[in-house]
Amino acid sequence: MRTQVAIIGAGPAGLLLGQLLHKAGIDNVILEQRSREYVLGRIRAGVLEQGTVDMLDEAGVSARLHQEGLIHDGAELCFGGARHRINFKELIGKTVTVYGQTEVTRDLMDARDASGAKIVYEAESVSLHDFDGKSPKVRYRKNGEWQELDCEFVAGCDGFHGVSRQSVPQNALRTFERVYPFGWLGILSDTPPVSHELIYANHERGFALCSMRSASRSRYYLQCPLTEKAEDWSDARFWEELKRRLDGEAVANLVTGPSIEKSIAPLRSFVAEPLRFGRLFLAGDAAHIVPPTGAKGLNLAASDVHYLSRALIEFYTEKTNAGIDAYSEKCLRRIWKAERFSWWMTSLMHRFPNTDDFGHKIQEAELDYLVSSRAAQIVMAENYVGLPFGD
Ligand code: RFL
Ligand code: PHB
């Protein structure tokens, strides 16, 4: 089999890139190691920046998003028993859209099916070859048979544990990492959200987040030690702990019910540099991870795809390498700002084990400063809704 661009991974990065290239007349094949159902069963991000929505518009996959997505003008911070609203719309004139990653992925998969472009699910043992020359190859096994895909470029969109980054010679890669000493225990439930906007809570028992997927489906998270197991958390225990970390009004409004998903995610900051090796490009979680506190992971994947799709389209239509040569540097400038914001918001909102009284006082002072300074709120709002792509 032969194609112009081989895309590894059918997460949001791979599917969005595939759709944009297909629309531009660039042939591409997506190889995904899991089944379609497995990919759609993962519960992940919920908040889309305007730039991400714009890209989904450009890809022609946003009809349902505009019907069902919830526009949020602000978000709330809860600490010391009270809630404080950060009004993005009033501060900087921008909003975010709440629409689950699962739905974004479903819309992109449906568009892929409708376009007839090739996608191989359950592609096993994917390996990348010769991407330092002009004729890269991707090998994989499907239904027990080995296949080879000849291509001109490889886009490694296969997430943090994928094969693409691991295929790069270790001396060509520099990595930066911070692992946080806690995780997030998340549940999904068919109950109305406690509030019409997100609540980020800093409490002495740990961080909590009240989020949602729709007017009838809620997503809640609790900071927990990494030693915890989701099985040890009954629904009753989860709701009880959440109530302890919220303010009185939220507790009074909280509707509890059976969970339909429960899992623990570790928190990590990670960047691999550069994002290009010959004809292999890394995009999304394959190249970087942020802790979820700033709601940036999916949005960063979309901004990498913004730069990569333009670079490849420019290569094929204008016969220039300029976009390809600038890809890594352009991405990294935006990635590091999102890394900084995600690290900052994680540091602000969580309880860190082994932090002394001085550390607690500094955190309290920072929260107080944030809710009493318009300048500080503008900085937070500008980063939360997403910095411009700046091309
Ligand atoms: P994905 O989504 O991990 O997709 C990679 C795909 O590659 C496949 N794959 C392979 N395929 C072939 N061969 C191999 N060897 C392969 N290895 C892996 C995988 O099966 C998978 O289908 O990466 P992508 O596309 O870069 O997308 C990144 C986002 O998924 C991620 O950044 C976000 O989910 C992060 N995130 C959030 N981001 C936001 O922007 N806003 C949020 O509100 C938000 N909340 C979250 C989050 C992530 C969370 N978890 C569980 C990590 C909340 C949570 C709890
Ligand atoms: C979510 O709804 O899953 C979500 C929302 C905001 C975050 C992280 C996760 O910062």
CSV table of C-alpha atoms and ligand atoms in Angstrom, one decimal, residues 7-15 31-34 38-39 42-49 52 101 105 123-127 156-164 184 186 198 200 209 211 213 219 221 263-266 283-301 384, ligand 1:
chain,number,residue,atom,x,y,z
A,7,ILE,CA,-0.8,8.9,10.4
A,8,ILE,CA,-0.2,6.8,13.5
A,9,GLY,CA,-3.0,7.0,16.0
A,10,ALA,CA,-6.7,7.9,15.8
A,11,GLY,CA,-7.0,10.2,18.7
A,12,PRO,CA,-8.1,13.8,18.1
A,13,ALA,CA,-4.6,14.8,16.7
A,14,GLY,CA,-4.5,12.0,14.1
A,15,LEU,CA,-8.2,12.2,13.1
A,31,LEU,CA,-3.3,3.3,11.6
A,32,GLU,CA,-4.8,2.8,15.1
A,33,GLN,CA,-3.8,0.0,17.4
A,34,ARG,CA,-7.2,-0.1,19.2
A,38,TYR,CA,-12.2,1.3,22.6
A,39,VAL,CA,-11.1,4.7,21.4
A,42,ARG,CA,-12.0,6.7,26.8
A,43,ILE,CA,-13.4,9.6,28.8
A,44,ARG,CA,-11.0,12.5,28.6
A,45,ALA,CA,-11.1,16.2,27.9
A,46,GLY,CA,-14.1,18.5,28.1
A,47,VAL,CA,-13.1,22.0,27.4
A,48,LEU,CA,-12.4,23.4,23.9
A,49,GLU,CA,-10.6,26.7,23.2
A,52,THR,CA,-9.8,24.3,18.5
A,101,GLN,CA,-13.4,14.7,23.6
A,105,THR,CA,-13.6,11.9,18.2
A,123,ALA,CA,-3.3,-2.3,13.5
A,124,GLU,CA,-0.9,-4.3,15.7
A,125,SER,CA,2.9,-4.0,16.1
A,126,VAL,CA,3.2,-0.8,14.2
A,127,SER,CA,6.9,0.1,13.4
A,156,GLY,CA,3.2,10.4,14.9
A,157,CYS,CA,-0.1,11.2,16.6
A,158,ASP,CA,-0.1,8.1,18.8
A,159,GLY,CA,-0.2,9.6,22.3
A,160,PHE,CA,2.3,9.5,25.2
A,161,HIS,CA,2.8,5.7,25.1
A,162,GLY,CA,2.9,5.4,21.3
A,163,VAL,CA,5.7,4.0,19.1
A,164,SER,CA,6.5,7.2,17.2
A,184,TRP,CA,-7.1,12.7,39.7
A,186,GLY,CA,-12.7,11.1,38.0
A,198,LEU,CA,-16.9,24.7,36.0
A,200,TYR,CA,-12.1,24.5,40.5
A,209,LEU,CA,-13.2,19.9,40.0
A,211,SER,CA,-17.2,19.8,35.2
A,213,ARG,CA,-20.5,17.0,29.4
A,219,ARG,CA,-17.9,15.0,35.3
A,221,TYR,CA,-12.6,14.9,39.8
A,263,SER,CA,-10.8,6.0,36.8
A,264,ILE,CA,-7.6,7.5,38.2
A,265,ALA,CA,-5.2,9.5,36.0
A,266,PRO,CA,-1.7,10.5,37.1
A,283,ALA,CA,2.0,15.9,17.3
A,284,GLY,CA,-0.2,16.0,20.4
A,285,ASP,CA,0.4,13.8,23.4
A,286,ALA,CA,3.1,11.9,21.5
A,287,ALA,CA,5.3,15.0,22.0
A,288,HIS,CA,4.0,16.6,25.2
A,289,ILE,CA,1.8,16.1,28.2
A,290,VAL,CA,0.3,18.6,30.5
A,291,PRO,CA,-1.5,18.0,33.8
A,292,PRO,CA,-5.3,18.4,33.1
A,293,THR,CA,-5.8,21.4,35.5
A,294,GLY,CA,-5.5,24.0,32.7
A,295,ALA,CA,-7.7,21.9,30.2
A,296,LYS,CA,-4.9,22.2,27.6
A,297,GLY,CA,-4.0,18.7,26.4
A,298,LEU,CA,-6.6,18.3,23.6
A,299,ASN,CA,-6.2,21.9,22.7
A,300,LEU,CA,-2.5,21.6,22.3
A,301,ALA,CA,-2.9,18.6,20.1
A,384,TYR,CA,-7.3,29.5,29.9
B,1,RFL,P1,-4.5,10.3,22.2
B,1,RFL,O1,-5.9,10.8,22.4
B,1,RFL,O2,-3.8,9.6,23.3
B,1,RFL,O3,-4.5,9.4,20.9
B,1,RFL,C1,-3.4,8.6,20.5
B,1,RFL,C2,-4.0,7.4,19.8
B,1,RFL,O4,-2.9,6.6,19.3
B,1,RFL,C3,-3.2,5.3,19.5
B,1,RFL,N1,-1.9,4.5,19.6
B,1,RFL,C4,-1.4,3.8,18.6
B,1,RFL,N2,-1.8,3.5,17.4
B,1,RFL,C5,-1.1,2.7,16.6
B,1,RFL,N3,0.1,2.2,17.0
B,1,RFL,C6,0.6,2.4,18.2
B,1,RFL,N4,1.8,1.9,18.6
B,1,RFL,C7,-0.1,3.3,19.1
B,1,RFL,N5,0.0,3.7,20.4
B,1,RFL,C8,-1.0,4.5,20.7
B,1,RFL,C9,-4.0,5.2,20.8
B,1,RFL,O5,-4.8,4.1,21.0
B,1,RFL,C10,-4.8,6.5,20.6
B,1,RFL,O6,-6.1,6.2,20.0
B,1,RFL,O7,-3.5,11.5,21.8
B,1,RFL,P2,-3.8,12.9,21.0
B,1,RFL,O8,-4.6,12.6,19.7
B,1,RFL,O9,-2.5,13.6,20.9
B,1,RFL,O10,-4.8,13.7,21.9
B,1,RFL,C11,-4.4,14.2,23.2
B,1,RFL,C12,-5.6,14.2,24.1
B,1,RFL,O11,-6.2,13.0,24.1
B,1,RFL,C13,-5.1,14.6,25.5
B,1,RFL,O12,-4.2,15.6,25.5
B,1,RFL,C14,-6.3,15.1,26.4
B,1,RFL,O13,-7.3,14.1,26.6
B,1,RFL,C15,-5.8,15.7,27.7
B,1,RFL,N6,-6.9,16.1,28.6
B,1,RFL,C16,-7.6,17.3,28.4
B,1,RFL,N7,-7.3,18.1,27.4
B,1,RFL,C17,-7.9,19.3,27.2
B,1,RFL,O14,-7.6,20.0,26.3
B,1,RFL,N8,-9.0,19.7,28.0
B,1,RFL,C18,-9.4,18.9,29.1
B,1,RFL,O15,-10.4,19.3,29.7
B,1,RFL,C19,-8.7,17.7,29.3
B,1,RFL,N9,-9.0,16.9,30.3
B,1,RFL,C20,-7.3,15.3,29.7
B,1,RFL,C21,-8.4,15.7,30.5
B,1,RFL,C22,-6.8,14.0,29.9
B,1,RFL,C23,-7.2,13.2,30.9
B,1,RFL,N10,-6.6,11.9,31.0
B,1,RFL,C24,-7.2,10.7,31.2
B,1,RFL,C25,-5.2,11.7,30.6
B,1,RFL,C26,-8.8,14.9,31.6
B,1,RFL,C27,-8.2,13.7,31.8
B,1,RFL,C28,-8.7,12.9,33.0
